[in-house]
PDB file of C-alpha atoms in Angstrom:
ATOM      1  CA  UNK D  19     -20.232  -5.537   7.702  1.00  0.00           C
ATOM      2  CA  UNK D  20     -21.666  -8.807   6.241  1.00  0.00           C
ATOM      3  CA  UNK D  21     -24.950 -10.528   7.423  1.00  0.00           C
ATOM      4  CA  UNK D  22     -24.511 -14.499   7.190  1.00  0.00           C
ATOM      5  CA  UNK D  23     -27.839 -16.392   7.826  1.00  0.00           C
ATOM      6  CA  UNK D  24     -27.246 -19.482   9.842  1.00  0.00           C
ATOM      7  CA  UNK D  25     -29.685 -22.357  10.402  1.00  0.00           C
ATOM      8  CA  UNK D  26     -31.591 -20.910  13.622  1.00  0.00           C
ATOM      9  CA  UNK D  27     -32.413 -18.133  11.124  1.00  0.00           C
ATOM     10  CA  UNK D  28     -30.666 -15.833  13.428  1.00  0.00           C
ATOM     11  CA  UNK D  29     -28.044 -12.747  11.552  1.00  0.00           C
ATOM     12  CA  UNK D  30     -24.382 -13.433  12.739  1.00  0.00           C
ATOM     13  CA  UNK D  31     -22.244 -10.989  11.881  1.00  0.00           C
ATOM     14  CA  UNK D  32     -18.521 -11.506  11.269  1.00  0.00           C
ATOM     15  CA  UNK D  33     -16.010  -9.424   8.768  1.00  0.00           C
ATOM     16  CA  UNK D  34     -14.087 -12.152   8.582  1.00  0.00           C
ATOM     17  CA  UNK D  35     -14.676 -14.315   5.767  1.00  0.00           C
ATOM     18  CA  UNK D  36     -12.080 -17.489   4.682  1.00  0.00           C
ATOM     19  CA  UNK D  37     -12.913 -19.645   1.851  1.00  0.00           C
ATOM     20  CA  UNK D  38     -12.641 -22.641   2.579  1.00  0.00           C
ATOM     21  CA  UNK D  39      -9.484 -23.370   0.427  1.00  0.00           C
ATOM     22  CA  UNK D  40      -7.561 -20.926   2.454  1.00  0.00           C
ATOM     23  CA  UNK D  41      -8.682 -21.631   5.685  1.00  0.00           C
ATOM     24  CA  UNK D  42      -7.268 -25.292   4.717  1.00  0.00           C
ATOM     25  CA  UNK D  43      -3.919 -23.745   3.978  1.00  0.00           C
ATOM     26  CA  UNK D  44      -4.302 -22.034   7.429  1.00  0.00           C
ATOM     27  CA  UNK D  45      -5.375 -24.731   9.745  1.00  0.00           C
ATOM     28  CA  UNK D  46      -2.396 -27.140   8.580  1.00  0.00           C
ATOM     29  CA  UNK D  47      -0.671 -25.273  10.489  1.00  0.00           C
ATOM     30  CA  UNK D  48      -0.656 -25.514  14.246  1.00  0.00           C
ATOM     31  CA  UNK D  49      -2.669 -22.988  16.305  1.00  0.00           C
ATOM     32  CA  UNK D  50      -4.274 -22.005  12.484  1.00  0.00           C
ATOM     33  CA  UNK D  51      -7.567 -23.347  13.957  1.00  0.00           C
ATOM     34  CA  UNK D  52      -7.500 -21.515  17.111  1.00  0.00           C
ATOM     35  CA  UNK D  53      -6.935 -17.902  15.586  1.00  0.00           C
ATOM     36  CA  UNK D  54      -9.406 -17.741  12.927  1.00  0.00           C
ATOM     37  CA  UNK D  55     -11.951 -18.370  15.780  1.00  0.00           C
ATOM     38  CA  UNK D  56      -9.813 -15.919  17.697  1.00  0.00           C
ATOM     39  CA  UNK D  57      -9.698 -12.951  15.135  1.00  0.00           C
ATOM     40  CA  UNK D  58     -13.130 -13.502  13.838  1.00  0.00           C
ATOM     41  CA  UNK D  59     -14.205 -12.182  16.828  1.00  0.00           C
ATOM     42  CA  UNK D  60     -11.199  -9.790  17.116  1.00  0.00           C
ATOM     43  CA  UNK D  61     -12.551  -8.052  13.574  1.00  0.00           C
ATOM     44  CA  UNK D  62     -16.356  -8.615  14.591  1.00  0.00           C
ATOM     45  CA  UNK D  63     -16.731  -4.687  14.018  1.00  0.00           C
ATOM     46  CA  UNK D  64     -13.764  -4.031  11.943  1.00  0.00           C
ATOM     47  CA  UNK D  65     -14.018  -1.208   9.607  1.00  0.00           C
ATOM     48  CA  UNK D  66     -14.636  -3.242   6.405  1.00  0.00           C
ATOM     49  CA  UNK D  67     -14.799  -6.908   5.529  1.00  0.00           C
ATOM     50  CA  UNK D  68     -11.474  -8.799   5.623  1.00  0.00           C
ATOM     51  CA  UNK D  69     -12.395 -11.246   2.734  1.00  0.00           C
ATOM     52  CA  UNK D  70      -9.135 -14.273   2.812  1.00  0.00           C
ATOM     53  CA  UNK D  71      -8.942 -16.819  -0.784  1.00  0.00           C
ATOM     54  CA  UNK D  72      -6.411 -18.903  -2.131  1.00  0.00           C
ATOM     55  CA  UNK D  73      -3.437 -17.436  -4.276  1.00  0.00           C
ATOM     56  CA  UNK D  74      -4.386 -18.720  -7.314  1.00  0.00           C
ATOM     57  CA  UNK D  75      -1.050 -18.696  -8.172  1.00  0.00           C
ATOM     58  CA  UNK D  76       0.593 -20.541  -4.952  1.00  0.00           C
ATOM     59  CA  UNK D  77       0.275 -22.037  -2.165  1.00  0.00           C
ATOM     60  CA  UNK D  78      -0.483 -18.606  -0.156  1.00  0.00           C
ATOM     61  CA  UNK D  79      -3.522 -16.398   0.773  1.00  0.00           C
ATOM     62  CA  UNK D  80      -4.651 -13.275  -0.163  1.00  0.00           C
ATOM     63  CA  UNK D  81      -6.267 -10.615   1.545  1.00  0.00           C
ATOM     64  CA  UNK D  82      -9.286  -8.495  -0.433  1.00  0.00           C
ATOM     65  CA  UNK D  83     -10.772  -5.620   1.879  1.00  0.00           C
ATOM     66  CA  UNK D  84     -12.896  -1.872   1.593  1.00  0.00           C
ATOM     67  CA  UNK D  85     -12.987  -0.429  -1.834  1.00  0.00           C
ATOM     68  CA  UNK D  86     -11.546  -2.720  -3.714  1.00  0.00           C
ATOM     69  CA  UNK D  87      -8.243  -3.279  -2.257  1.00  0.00           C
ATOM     70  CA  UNK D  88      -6.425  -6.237  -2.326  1.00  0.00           C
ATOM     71  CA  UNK D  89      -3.076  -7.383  -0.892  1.00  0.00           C
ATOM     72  CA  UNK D  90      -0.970  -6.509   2.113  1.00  0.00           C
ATOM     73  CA  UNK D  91      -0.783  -3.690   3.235  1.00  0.00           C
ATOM     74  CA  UNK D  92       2.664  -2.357   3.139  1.00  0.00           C
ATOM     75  CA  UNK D  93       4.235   0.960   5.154  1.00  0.00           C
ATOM     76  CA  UNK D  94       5.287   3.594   3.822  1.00  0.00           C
ATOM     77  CA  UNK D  95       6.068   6.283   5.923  1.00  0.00           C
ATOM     78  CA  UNK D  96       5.771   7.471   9.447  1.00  0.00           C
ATOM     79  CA  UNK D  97       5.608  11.423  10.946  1.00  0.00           C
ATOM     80  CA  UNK D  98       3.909  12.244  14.130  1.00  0.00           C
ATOM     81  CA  UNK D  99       0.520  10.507  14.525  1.00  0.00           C
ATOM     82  CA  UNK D 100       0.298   9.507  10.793  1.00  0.00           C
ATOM     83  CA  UNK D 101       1.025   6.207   8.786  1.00  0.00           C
ATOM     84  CA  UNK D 102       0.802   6.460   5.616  1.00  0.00           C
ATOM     85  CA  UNK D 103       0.488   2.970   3.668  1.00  0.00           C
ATOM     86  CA  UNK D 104      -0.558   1.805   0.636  1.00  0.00           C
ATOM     87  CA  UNK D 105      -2.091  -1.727  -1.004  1.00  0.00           C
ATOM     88  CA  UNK D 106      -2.853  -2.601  -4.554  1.00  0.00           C
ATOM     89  CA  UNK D 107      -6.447  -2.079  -6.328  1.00  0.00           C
ATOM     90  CA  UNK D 108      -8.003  -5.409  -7.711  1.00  0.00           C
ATOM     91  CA  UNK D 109      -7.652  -5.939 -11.346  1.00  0.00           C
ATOM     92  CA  UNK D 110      -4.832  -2.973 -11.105  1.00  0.00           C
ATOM     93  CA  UNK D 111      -1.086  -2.903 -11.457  1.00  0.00           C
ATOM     94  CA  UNK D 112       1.419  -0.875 -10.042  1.00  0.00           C
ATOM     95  CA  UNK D 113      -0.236   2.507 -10.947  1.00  0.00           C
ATOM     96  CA  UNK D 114      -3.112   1.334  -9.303  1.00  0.00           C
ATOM     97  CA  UNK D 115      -1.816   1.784  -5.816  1.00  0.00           C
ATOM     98  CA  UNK D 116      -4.387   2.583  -2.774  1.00  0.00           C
ATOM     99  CA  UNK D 117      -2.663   5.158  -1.173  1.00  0.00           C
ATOM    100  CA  UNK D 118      -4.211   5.991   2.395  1.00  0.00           C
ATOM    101  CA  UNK D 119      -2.849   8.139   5.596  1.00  0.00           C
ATOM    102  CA  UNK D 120      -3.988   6.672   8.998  1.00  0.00           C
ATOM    103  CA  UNK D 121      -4.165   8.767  11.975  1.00  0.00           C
ATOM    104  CA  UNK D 122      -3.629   7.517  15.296  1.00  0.00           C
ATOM    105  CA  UNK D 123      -4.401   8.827  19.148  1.00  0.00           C
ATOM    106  CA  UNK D 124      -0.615   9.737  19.584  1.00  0.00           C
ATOM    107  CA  UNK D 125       2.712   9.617  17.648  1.00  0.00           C
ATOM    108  CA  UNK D 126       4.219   6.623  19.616  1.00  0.00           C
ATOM    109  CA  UNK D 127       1.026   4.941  18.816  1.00  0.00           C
ATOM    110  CA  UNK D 128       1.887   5.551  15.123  1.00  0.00           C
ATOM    111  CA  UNK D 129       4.785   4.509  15.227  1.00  0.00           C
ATOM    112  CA  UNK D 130       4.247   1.627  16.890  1.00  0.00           C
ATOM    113  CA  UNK D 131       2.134   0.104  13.752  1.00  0.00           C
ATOM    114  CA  UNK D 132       4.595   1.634  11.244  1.00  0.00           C
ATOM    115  CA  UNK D 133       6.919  -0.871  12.726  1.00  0.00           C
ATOM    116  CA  UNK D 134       4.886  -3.360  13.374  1.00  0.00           C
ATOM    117  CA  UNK D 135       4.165  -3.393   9.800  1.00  0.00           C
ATOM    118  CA  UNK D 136       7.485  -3.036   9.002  1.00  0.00           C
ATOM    119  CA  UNK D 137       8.256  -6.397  10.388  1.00  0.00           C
ATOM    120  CA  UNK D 138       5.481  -8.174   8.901  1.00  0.00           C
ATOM    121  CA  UNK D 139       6.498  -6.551   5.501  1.00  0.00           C
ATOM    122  CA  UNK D 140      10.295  -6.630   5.616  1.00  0.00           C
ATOM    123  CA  UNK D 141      10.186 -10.304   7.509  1.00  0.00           C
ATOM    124  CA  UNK D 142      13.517 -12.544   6.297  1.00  0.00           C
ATOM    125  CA  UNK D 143      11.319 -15.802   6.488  1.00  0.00           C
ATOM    126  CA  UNK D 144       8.848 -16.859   4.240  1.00  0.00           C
ATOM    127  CA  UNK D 145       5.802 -15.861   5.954  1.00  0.00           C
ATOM    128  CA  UNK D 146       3.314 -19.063   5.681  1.00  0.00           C
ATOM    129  CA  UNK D 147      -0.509 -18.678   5.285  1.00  0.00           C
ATOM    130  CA  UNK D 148      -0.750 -18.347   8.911  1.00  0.00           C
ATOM    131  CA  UNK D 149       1.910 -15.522   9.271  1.00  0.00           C
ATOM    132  CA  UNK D 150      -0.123 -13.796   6.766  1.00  0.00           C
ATOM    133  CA  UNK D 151      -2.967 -13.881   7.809  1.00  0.00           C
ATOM    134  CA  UNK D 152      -2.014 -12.257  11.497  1.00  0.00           C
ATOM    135  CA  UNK D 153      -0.482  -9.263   8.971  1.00  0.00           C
ATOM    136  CA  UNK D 154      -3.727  -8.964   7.149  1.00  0.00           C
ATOM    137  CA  UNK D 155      -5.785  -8.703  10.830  1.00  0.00           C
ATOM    138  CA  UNK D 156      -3.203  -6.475  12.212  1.00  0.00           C
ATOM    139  CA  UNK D 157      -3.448  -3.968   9.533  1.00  0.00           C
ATOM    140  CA  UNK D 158      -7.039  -4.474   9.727  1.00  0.00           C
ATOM    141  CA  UNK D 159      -7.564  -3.880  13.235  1.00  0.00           C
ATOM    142  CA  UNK D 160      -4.956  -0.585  12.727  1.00  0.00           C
ATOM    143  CA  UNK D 161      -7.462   0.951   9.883  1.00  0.00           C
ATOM    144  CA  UNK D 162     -10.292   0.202  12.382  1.00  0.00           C
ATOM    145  CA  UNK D 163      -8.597   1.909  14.820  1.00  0.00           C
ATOM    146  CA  UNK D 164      -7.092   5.131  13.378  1.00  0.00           C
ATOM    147  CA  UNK D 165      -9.244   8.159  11.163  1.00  0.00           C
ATOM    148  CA  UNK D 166      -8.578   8.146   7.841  1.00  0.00           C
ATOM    149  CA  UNK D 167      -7.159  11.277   6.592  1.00  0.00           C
ATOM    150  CA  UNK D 168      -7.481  12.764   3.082  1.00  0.00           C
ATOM    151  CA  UNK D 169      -4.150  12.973   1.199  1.00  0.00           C
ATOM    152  CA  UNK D 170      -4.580  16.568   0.450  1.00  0.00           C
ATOM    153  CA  UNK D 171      -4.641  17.118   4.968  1.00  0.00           C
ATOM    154  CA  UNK D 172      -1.417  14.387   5.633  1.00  0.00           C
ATOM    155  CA  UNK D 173       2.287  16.066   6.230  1.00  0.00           C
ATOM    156  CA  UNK D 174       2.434  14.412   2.692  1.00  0.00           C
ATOM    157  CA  UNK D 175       0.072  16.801   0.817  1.00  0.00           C
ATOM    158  CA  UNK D 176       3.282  18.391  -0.620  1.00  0.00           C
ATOM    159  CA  UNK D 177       3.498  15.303  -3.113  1.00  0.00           C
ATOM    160  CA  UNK D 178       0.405  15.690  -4.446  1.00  0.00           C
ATOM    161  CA  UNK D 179       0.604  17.308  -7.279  1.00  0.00           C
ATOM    162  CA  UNK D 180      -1.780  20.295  -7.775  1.00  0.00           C
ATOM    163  CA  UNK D 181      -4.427  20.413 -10.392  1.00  0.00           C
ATOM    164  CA  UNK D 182      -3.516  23.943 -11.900  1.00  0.00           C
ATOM    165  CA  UNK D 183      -0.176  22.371 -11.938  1.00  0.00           C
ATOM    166  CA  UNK D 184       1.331  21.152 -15.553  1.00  0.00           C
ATOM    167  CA  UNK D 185       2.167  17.753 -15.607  1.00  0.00           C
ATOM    168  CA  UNK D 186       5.977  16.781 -15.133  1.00  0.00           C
ATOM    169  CA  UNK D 187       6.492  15.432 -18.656  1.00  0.00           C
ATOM    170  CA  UNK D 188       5.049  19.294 -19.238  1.00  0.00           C
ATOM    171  CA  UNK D 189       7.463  20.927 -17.835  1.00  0.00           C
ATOM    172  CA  UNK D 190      10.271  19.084 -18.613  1.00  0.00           C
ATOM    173  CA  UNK D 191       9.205  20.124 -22.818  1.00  0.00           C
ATOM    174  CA  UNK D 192       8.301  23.411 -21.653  1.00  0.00           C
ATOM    175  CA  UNK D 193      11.940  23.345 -19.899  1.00  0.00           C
ATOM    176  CA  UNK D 194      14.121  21.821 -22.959  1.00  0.00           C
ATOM    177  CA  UNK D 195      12.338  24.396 -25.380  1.00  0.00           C
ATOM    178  CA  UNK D 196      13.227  27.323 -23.392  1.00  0.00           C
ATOM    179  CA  UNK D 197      17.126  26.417 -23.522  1.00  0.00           C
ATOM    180  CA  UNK D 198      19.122  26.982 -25.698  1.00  0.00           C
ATOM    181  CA  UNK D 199      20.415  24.549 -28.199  1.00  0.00           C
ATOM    182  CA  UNK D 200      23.915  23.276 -27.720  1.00  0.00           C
ATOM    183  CA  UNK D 201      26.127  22.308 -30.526  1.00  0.00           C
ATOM    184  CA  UNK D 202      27.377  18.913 -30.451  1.00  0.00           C
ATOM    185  CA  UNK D 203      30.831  17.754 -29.558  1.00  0.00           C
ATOM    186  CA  UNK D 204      31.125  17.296 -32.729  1.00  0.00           C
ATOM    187  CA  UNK D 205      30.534  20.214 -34.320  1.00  0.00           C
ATOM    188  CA  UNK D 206      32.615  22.030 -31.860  1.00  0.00           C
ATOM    189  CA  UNK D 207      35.820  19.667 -32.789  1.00  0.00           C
ATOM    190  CA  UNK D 208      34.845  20.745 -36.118  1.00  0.00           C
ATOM    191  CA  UNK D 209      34.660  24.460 -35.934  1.00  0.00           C
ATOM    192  CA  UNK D 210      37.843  23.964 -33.757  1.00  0.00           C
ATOM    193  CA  UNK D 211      39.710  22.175 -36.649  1.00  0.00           C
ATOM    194  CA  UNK D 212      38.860  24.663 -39.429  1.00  0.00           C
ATOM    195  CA  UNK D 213      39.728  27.608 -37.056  1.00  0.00           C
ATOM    196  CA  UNK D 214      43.304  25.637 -36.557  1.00  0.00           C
ATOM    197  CA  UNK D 215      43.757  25.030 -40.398  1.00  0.00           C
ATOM    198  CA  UNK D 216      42.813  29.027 -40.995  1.00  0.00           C
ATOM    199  CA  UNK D 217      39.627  28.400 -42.778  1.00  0.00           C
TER     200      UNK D 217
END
């Protein structure tokens, strides 16, 4: 949680923090005003910091939030009271994913913000700053809500793979070295021919 100083000297706290370039994106668009006052105090004791800039890129925000995690956050997969989602690591690329598994109070609870998610993820219409921003607090308020659950104790543990374990590329060597070598069409056809012409 973030301590802002403001003029009476007097800590406000707030884990909501817009720059101001993306709050202008925001509040051109009607009711944009009204809910960032609305989920700043929504998020007042979220989990982490919901930091909101610019896309440097386009005319679109982006969300930055605990541990170095930036974009959406995007569904995965649902089973019985756990989400599991993932998001993107600043600086990182696609094998930088955040993965994380989010329990909840119940299963229809769970799946409730799966599909909530879902829609916000999988939405047909170009979701404007505004739109975006209500995915980033939703997700938000979800990771406030539920415990968050080491990989290695989710109903997903089996795709971890085990340290003792070799790794895939491993096995697959270990795998083509243990067979045994085929001859080629060709050299069948061959063998074929001279058996054929009684060589």
């Amino acid at each position: 949680m973030k301590v802002q100083s403001i003029n009476n000297n007097a800590p406000s706290f707030s884990a909501l923090n817009i720059t101001a370039e993306a709050k202008a994106l925001i509040e051109k668009e009607k009711g944009g005003k009204k809910k960032i006052a609305q989920y700043t105090k929504e998020l007042a004791n979220s989990r982490w910091d919901l930091n909101i800039k610019k896309c440097s890129y386009s005319n679109d925000i982006m969300p930055y939030f605990g541990n170095n995690r930036y974009c959406c956050v995007i569904p995965s997969r649902v089973q019985d009271k756990y989400v599991m989602v993932y998001s993107g690591e600043v600086g990182g690329d696609n094998e930088d994913d955040i993965v994380d598994c989010l329990k909840f109070a119940s299963a229809e609870r769970a799946k409730e913000v799966y599909e909530t998610l879902q829609t916000h993820f999988l939405s047909d219409s170009p979701n404007t700053p505004l739109q975006h921003l209500d995915w980033d607090v939703y997700a938000m308020k979800a990771f406030t809500e539920a415990e968050l659950v080491p990989q290695t104790q989710s109903p997903w543990a089996h795709f971890l793979r085990r340290k003792d374990e070799p790794k895939h590329v491993e096995r697959f060597e270990k795998l083509a070295e243990d067979k045994p070598q085929k001859s080629s069409f060709l050299k069948k056809l061959g063998a074929a021919w001279n058996v054929l012409l009684e060589k």
